[in-house]
mmCIF file of C-alpha atoms in Angstrom:
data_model
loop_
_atom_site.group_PDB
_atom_site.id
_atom_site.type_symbol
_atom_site.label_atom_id
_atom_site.label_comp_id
_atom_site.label_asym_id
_atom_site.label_seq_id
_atom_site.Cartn_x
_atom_site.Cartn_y
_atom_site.Cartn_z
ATOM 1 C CA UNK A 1441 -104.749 -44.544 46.047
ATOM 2 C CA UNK A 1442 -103.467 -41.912 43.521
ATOM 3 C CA UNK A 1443 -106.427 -39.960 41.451
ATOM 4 C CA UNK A 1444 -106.276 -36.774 39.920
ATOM 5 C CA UNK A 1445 -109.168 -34.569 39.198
ATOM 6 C CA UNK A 1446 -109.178 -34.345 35.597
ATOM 7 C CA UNK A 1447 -112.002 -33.605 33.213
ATOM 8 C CA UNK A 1448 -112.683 -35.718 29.730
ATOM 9 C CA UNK A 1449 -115.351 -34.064 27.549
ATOM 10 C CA UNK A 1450 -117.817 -36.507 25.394
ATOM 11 C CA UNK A 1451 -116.275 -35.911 21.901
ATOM 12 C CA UNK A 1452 -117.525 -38.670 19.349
ATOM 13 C CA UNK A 1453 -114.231 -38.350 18.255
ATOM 14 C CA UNK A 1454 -112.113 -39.579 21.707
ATOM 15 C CA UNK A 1455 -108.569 -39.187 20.379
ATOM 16 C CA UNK A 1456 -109.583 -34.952 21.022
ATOM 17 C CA UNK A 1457 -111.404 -35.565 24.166
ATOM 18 C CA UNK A 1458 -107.807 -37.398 25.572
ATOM 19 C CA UNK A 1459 -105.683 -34.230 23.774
ATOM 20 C CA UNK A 1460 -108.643 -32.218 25.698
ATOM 21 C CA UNK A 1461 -108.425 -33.337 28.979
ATOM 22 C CA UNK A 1462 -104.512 -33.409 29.008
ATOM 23 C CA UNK A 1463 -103.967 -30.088 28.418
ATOM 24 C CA UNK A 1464 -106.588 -28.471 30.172
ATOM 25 C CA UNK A 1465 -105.205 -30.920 33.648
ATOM 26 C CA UNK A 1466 -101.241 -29.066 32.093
ATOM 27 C CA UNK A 1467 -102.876 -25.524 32.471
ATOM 28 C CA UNK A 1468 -103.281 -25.110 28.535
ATOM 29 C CA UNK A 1469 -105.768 -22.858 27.215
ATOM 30 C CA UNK A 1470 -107.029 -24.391 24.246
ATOM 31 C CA UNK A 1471 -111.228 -24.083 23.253
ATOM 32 C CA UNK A 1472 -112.302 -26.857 21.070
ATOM 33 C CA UNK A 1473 -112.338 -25.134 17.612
ATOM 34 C CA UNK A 1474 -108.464 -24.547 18.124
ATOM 35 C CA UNK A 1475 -107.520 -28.023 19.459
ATOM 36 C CA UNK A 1476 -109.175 -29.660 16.750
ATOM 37 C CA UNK A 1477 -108.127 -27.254 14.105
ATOM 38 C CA UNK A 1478 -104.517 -26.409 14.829
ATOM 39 C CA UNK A 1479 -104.034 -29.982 15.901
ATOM 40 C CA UNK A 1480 -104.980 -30.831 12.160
ATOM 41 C CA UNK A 1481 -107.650 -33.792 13.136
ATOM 42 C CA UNK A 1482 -110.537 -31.389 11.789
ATOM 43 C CA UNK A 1483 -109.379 -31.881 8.790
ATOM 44 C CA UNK A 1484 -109.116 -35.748 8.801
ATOM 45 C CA UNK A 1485 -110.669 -38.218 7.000
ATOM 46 C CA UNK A 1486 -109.749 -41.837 7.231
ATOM 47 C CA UNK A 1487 -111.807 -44.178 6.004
ATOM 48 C CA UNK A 1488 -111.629 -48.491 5.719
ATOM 49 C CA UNK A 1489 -112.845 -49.978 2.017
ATOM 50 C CA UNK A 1490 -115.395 -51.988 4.073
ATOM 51 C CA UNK A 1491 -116.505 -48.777 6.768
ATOM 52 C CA UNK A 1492 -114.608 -50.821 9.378
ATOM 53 C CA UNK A 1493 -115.088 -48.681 12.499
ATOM 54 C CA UNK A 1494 -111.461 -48.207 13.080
ATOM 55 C CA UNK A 1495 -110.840 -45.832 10.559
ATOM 56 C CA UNK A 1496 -111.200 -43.073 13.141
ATOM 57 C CA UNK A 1497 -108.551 -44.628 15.157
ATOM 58 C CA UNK A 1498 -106.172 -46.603 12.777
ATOM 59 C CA UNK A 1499 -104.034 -43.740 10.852
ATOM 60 C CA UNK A 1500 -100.839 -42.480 11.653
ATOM 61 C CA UNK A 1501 -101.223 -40.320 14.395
ATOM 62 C CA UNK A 1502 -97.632 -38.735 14.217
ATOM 63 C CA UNK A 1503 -98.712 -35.227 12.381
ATOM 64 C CA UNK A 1504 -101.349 -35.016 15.185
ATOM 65 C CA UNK A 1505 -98.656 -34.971 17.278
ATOM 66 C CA UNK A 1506 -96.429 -32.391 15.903
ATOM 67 C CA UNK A 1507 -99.024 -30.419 15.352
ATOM 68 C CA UNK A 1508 -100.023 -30.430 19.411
ATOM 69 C CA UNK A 1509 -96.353 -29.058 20.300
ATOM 70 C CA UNK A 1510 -97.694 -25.522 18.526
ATOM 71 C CA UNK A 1511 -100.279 -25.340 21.126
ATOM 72 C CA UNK A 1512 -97.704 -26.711 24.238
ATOM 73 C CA UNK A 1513 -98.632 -30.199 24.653
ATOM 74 C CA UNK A 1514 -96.370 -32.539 23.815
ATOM 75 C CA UNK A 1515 -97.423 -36.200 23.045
ATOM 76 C CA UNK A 1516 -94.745 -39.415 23.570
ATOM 77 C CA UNK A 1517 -96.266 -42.415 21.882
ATOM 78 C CA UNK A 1518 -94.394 -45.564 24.774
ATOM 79 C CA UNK A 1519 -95.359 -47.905 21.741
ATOM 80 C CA UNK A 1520 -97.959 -50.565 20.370
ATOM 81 C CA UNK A 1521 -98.491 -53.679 22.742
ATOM 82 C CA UNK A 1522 -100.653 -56.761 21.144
ATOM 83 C CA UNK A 1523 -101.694 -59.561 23.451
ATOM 84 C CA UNK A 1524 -98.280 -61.660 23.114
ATOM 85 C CA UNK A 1525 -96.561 -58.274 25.343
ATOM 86 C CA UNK A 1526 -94.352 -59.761 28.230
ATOM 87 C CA UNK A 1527 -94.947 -59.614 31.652
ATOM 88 C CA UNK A 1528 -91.937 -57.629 31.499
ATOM 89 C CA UNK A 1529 -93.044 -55.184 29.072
ATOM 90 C CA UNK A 1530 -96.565 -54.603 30.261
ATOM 91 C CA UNK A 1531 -94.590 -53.779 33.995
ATOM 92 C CA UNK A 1532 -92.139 -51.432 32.469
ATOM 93 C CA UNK A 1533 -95.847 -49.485 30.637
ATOM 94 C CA UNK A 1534 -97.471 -49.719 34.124
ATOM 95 C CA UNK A 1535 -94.469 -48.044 35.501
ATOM 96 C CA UNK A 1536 -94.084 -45.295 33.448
ATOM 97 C CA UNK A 1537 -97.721 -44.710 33.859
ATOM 98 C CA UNK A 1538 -97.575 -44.139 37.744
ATOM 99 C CA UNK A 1539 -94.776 -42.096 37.170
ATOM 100 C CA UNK A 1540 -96.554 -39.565 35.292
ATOM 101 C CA UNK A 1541 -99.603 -39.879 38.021
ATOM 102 C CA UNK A 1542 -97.222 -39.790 41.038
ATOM 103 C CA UNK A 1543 -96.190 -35.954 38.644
ATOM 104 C CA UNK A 1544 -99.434 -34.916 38.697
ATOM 105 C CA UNK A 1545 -99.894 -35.582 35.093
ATOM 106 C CA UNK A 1546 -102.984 -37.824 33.234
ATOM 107 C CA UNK A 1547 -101.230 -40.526 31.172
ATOM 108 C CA UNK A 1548 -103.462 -42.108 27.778
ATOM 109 C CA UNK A 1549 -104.198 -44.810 25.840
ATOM 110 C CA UNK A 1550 -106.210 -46.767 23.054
ATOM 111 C CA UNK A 1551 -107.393 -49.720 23.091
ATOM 112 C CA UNK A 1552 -110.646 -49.278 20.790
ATOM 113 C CA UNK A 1553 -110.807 -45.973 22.573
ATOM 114 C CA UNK A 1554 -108.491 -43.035 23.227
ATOM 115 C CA UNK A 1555 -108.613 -42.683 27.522
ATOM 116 C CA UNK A 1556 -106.858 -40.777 29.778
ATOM 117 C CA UNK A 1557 -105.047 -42.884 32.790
ATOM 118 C CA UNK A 1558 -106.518 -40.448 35.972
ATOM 119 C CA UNK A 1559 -105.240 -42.324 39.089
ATOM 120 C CA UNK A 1560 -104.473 -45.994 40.298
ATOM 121 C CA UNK A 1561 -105.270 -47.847 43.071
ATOM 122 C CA UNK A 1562 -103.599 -51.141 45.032
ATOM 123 C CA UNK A 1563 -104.824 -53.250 41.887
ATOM 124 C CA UNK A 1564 -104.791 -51.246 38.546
ATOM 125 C CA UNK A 1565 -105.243 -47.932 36.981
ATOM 126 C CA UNK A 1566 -108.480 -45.711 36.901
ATOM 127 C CA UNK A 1567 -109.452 -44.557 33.132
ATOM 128 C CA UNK A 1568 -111.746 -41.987 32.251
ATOM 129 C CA UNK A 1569 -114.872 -42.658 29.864
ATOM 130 C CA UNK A 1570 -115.232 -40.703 27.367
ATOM 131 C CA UNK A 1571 -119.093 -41.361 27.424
ATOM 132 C CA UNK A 1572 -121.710 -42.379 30.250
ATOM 133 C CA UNK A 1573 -121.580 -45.988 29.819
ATOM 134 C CA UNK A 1574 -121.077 -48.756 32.279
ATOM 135 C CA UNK A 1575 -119.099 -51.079 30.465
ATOM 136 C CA UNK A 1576 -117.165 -49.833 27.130
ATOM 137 C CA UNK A 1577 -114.609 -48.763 27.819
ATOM 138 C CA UNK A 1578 -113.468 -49.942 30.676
ATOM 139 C CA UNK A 1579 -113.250 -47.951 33.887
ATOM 140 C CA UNK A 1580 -109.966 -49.265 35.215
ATOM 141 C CA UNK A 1581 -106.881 -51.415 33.617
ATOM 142 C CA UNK A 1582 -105.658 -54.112 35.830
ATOM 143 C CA UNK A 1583 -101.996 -53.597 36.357
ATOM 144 C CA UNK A 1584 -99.657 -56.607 34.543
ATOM 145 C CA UNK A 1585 -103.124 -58.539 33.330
ATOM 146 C CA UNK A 1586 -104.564 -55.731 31.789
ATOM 147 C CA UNK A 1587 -107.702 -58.134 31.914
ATOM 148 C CA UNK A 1588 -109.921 -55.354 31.095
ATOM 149 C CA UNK A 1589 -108.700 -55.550 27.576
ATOM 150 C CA UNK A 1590 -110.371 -58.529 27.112
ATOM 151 C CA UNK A 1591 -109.256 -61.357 24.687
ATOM 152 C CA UNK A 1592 -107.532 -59.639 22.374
ATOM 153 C CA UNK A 1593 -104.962 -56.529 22.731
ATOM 154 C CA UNK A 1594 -104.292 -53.831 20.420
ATOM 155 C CA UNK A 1595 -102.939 -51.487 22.762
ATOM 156 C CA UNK A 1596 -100.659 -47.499 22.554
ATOM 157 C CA UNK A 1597 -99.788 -45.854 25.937
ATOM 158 C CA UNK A 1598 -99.289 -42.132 26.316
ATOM 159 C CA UNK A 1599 -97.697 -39.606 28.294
ATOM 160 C CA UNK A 1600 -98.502 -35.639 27.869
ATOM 161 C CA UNK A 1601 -96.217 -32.851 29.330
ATOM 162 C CA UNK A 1602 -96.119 -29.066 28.297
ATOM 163 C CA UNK A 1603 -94.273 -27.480 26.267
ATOM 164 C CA UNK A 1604 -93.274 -24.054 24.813
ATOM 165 C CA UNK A 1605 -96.057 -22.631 22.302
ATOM 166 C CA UNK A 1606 -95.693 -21.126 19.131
ATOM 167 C CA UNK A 1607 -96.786 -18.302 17.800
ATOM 168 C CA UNK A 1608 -100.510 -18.373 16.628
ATOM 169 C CA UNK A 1609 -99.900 -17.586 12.599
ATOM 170 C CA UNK A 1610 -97.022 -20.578 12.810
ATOM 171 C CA UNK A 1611 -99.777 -23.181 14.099
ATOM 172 C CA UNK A 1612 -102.518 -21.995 11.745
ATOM 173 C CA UNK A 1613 -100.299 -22.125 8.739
ATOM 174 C CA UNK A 1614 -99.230 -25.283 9.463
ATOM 175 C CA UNK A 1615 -102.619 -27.008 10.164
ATOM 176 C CA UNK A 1616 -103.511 -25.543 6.947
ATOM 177 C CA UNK A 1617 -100.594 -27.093 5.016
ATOM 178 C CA UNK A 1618 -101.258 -30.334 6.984
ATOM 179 C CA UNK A 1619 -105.028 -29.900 5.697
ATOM 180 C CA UNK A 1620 -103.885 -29.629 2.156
ATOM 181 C CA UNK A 1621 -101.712 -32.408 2.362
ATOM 182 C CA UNK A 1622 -103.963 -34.512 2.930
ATOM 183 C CA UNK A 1623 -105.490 -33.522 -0.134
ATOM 184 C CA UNK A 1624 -102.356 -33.598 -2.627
ATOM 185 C CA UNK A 1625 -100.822 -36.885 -1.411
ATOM 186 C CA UNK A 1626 -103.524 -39.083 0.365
ATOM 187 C CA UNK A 1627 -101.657 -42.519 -0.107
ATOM 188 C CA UNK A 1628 -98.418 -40.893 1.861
ATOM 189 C CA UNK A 1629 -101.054 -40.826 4.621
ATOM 190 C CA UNK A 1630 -103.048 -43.924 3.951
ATOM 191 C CA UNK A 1631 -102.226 -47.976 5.045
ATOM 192 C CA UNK A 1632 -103.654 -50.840 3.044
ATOM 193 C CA UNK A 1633 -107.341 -51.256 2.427
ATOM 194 C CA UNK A 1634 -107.943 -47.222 3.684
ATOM 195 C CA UNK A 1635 -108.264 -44.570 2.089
ATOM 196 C CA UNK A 1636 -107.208 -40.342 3.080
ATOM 197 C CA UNK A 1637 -108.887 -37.184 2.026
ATOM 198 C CA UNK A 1638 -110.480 -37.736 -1.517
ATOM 199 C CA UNK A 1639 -109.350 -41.399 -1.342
ATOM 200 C CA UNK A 1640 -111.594 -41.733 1.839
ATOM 201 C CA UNK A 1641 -114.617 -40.414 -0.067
ATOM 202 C CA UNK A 1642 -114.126 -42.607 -3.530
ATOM 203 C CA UNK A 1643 -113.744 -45.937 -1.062
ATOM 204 C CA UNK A 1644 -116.803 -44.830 1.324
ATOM 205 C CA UNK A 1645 -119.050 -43.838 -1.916
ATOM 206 C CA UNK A 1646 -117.989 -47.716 -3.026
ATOM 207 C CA UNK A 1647 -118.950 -48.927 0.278
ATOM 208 C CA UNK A 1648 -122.343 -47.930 0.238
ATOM 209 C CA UNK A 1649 -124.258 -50.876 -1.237
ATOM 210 C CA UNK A 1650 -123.113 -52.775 1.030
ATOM 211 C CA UNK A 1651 -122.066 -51.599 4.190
ATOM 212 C CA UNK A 1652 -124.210 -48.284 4.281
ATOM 213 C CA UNK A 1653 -126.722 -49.445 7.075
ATOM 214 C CA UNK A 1654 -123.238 -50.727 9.289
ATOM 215 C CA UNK A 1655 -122.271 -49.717 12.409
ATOM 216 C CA UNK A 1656 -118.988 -48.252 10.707
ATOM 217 C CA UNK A 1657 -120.776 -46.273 8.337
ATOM 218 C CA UNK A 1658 -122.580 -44.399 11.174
ATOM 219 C CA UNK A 1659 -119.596 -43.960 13.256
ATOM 220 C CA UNK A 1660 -117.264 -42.583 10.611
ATOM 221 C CA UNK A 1661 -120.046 -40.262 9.791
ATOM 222 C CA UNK A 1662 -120.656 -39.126 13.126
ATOM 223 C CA UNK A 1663 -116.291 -38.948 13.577
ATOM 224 C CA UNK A 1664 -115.576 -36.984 10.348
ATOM 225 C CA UNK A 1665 -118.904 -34.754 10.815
ATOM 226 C CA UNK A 1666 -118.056 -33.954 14.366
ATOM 227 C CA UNK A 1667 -114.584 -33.155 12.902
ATOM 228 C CA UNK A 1668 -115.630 -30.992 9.651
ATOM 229 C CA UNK A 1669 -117.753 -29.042 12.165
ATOM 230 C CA UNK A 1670 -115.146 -27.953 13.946
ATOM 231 C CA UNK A 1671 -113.044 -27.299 11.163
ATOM 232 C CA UNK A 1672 -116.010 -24.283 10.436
ATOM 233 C CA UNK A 1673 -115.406 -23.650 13.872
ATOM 234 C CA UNK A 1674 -111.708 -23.003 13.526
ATOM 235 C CA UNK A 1675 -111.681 -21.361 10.434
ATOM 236 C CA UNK A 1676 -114.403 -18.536 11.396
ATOM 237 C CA UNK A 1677 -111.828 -18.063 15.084
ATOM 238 C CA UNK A 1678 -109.184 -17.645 12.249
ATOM 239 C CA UNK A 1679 -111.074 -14.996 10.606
ATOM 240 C CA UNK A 1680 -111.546 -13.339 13.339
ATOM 241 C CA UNK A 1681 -107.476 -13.231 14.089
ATOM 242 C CA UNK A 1682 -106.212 -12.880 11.040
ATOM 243 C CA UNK A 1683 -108.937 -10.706 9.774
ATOM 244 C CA UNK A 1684 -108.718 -12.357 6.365
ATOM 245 C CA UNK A 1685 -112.711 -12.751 4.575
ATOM 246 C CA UNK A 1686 -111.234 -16.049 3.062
ATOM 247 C CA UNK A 1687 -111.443 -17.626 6.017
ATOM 248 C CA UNK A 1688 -114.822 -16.816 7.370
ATOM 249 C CA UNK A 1689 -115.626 -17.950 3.674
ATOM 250 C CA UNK A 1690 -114.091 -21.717 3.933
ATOM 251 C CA UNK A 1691 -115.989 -22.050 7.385
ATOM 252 C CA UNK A 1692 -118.993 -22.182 5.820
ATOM 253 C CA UNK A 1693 -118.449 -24.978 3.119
ATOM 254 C CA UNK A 1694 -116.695 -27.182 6.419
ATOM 255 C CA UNK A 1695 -119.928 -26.626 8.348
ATOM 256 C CA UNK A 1696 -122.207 -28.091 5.601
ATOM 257 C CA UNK A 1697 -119.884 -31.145 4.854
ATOM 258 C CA UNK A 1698 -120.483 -31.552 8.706
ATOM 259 C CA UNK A 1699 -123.888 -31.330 8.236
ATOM 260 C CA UNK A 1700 -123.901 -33.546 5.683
ATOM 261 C CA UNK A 1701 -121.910 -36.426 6.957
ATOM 262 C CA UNK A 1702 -124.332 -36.274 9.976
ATOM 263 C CA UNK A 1703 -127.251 -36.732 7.559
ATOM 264 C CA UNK A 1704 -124.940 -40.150 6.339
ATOM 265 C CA UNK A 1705 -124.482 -41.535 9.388
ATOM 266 C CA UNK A 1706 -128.486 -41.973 9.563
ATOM 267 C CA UNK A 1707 -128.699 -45.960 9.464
ATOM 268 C CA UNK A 1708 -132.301 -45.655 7.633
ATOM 269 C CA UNK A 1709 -131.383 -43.510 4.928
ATOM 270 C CA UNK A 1710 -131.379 -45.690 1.171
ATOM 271 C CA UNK A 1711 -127.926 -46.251 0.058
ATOM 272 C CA UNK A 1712 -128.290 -43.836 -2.900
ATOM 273 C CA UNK A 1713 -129.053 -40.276 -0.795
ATOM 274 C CA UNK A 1714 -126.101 -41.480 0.870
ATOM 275 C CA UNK A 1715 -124.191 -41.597 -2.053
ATOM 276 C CA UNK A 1716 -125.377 -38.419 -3.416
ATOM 277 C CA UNK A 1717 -125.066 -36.346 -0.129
ATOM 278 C CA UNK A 1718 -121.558 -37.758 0.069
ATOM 279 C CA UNK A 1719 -120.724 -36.465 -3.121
ATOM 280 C CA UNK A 1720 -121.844 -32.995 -2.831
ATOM 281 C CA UNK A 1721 -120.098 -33.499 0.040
ATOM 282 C CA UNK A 1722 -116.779 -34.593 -1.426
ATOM 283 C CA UNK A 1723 -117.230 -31.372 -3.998
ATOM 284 C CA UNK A 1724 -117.882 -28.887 -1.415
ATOM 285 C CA UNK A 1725 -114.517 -30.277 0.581
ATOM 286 C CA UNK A 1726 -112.385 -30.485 -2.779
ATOM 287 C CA UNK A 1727 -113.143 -26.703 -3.411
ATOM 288 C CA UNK A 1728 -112.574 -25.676 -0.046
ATOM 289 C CA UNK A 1729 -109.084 -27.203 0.160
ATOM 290 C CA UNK A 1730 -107.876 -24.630 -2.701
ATOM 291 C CA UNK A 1731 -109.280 -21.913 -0.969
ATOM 292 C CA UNK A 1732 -107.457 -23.391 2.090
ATOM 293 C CA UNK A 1733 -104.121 -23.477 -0.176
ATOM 294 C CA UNK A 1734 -104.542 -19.723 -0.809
ATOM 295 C CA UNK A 1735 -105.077 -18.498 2.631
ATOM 296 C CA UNK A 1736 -102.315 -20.492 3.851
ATOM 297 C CA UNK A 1737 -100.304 -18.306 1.272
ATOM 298 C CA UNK A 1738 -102.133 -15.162 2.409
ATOM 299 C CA UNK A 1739 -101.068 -15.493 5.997
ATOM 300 C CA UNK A 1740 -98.833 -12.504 7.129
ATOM 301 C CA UNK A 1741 -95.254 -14.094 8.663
ATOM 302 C CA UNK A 1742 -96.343 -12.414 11.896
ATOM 303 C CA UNK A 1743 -99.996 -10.471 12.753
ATOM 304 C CA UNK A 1744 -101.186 -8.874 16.033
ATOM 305 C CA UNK A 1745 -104.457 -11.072 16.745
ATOM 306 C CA UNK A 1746 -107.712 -8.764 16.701
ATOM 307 C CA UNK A 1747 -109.071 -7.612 19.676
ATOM 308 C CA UNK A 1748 -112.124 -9.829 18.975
ATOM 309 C CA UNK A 1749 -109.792 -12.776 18.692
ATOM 310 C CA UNK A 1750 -110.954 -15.944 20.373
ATOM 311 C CA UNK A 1751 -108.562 -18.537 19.494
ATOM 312 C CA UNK A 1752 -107.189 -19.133 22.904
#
């Protein structure tokens, strides 16, 4: 038996807690405002016309992964796998993946939720849950079957491995740029039936009537809040580095849309204070992506962090 001691932290949103507990296990000092914020998910909002749940998991994750490299983890996608995969394919994937054990490094993958592959055994792999629960998702992957999966497969596969950093005011400014793409071209972003950014909010406001008590409306509330909390997060840590006000002013406006979207995801709340606390919601974020705009401009090209500067 192979197991390494790695730590996952209970993030709603799991796609961060795998990020998390890869580069902490790679030696990478990241906290959780900076992961989320330089890594550009903070600033994501993906949402399905009918609140399907997978809008936290369904968008391309490619910018995430750029985005990483500024911090030193490096993310290699080994491809999607649907139930039809070969026995030949699913052996070259459970391969690979003991590879990067037998290295000393956590492998990932989704499957309904991000996990990180920790260790295998004489049967199948051991996967970390990203909450306490007994069943979902599963604990281990059987190697070739990958029973665990269940009926159905809609499967990526991971590996992590460091990678050089770069400087701090190069991965703010371009998590900020990232941030206000989203903003100025959602559909580049977006597949059929979702909507990005301002997109997400017209299709979610839409959704209300009828999905607003759903199990997807409360989980892309509780995603996307989790996510526009830590955006405050970030931006305040930037404040404190770049010593720029604007920053410490755009945390706050994150932190109530976080606040708010926590107040949607409450399953007995009438459809229309859901409506209406999404759209002050939506203004608050629309506003805040300007100011985001200009302090991506007022960035120096290079700064010496401030001595109270956390974002490590």
């Amino acid at each position: 038996m192979r197991s390494l001691d790695v730590q996952v932290p209970a993030f709603n949103t799991t796609f961060m807690g795998m990020a998390k507990g890869a580069a902490t296990s790679l030696g990478i000092v990241a906290n959780d405002a900076l992961l989320y914020g330089a890594s550009g998910h903070a600033f994501v909002m993906y949402v399905h016309e009918s609140l399907c749940p997978s809008g936290p998991y369904c968008f391309d994750r490619q910018p995430l992964f750029r985005l990483l490299r500024n911090l030193g983890l490096e993310v290699s996608d080994l491809g999607f796998f649907a139930s039809e995969a070969t026995p030949t394919q699913r052996a070259a994937v459970d391969a690979r993946l003991k590879e990067e054990i037998d290295s000393g490094r956590p492998a990932g993958l989704i499957n309904m939720e991000f996990q990180l592959v920790t260790g295998y055994d004489e049967t199948g792999f051991l996967t970390a849950q990203p909450w306490a629960c007994n069943d979902f998702p599963p604990k281990r992957l059987s190697f070739g079957t990958w029973d665990e999966f269940g009926g159905e497969v809609h499967a990526n596969f991971f590996t992590f491995a460091r990678c050089s950093e770069a400087e701090r005011n190069t991965s703010i400014r371009e998590s900020l740029d990232f941030a206000v793409s989203l903003y100025d071209a959602p559909a580049r972003y977006a597949g059929s039936g979702y909507g990005m950014g301002p997109d997400a909010y017209r299709m979610w406001k839409a959704a209300i009537p009828e999905h607003g008590a759903s199990h997807g409306n409360w989980w892309n509330a509780t995603v996307w809040g989790e996510c526009r909390q830590r955006a405050g997060e970030y931006l305040r840590e930037v404040a404190l580095f770049t010593g720029l006000p604007l920053a410490s002013e755009l945390a706050e406006p994150y932190a109530e849309v976080g606040s708010l979207l926590q107040r949607v995801s409450e399953k007995e709340l009438p459809g229309p204070d859901k409506i209406a606390l999404l759209e002050k919601a939506e203004r608050l974020e629309a506003d805040a992506t300007k100011g985001l705009r200009q302090l991506a401009r007022d960035l120096p090209t290079k700064m010496a962090p401030s001595p109270q500067a956390s974002l490590a």
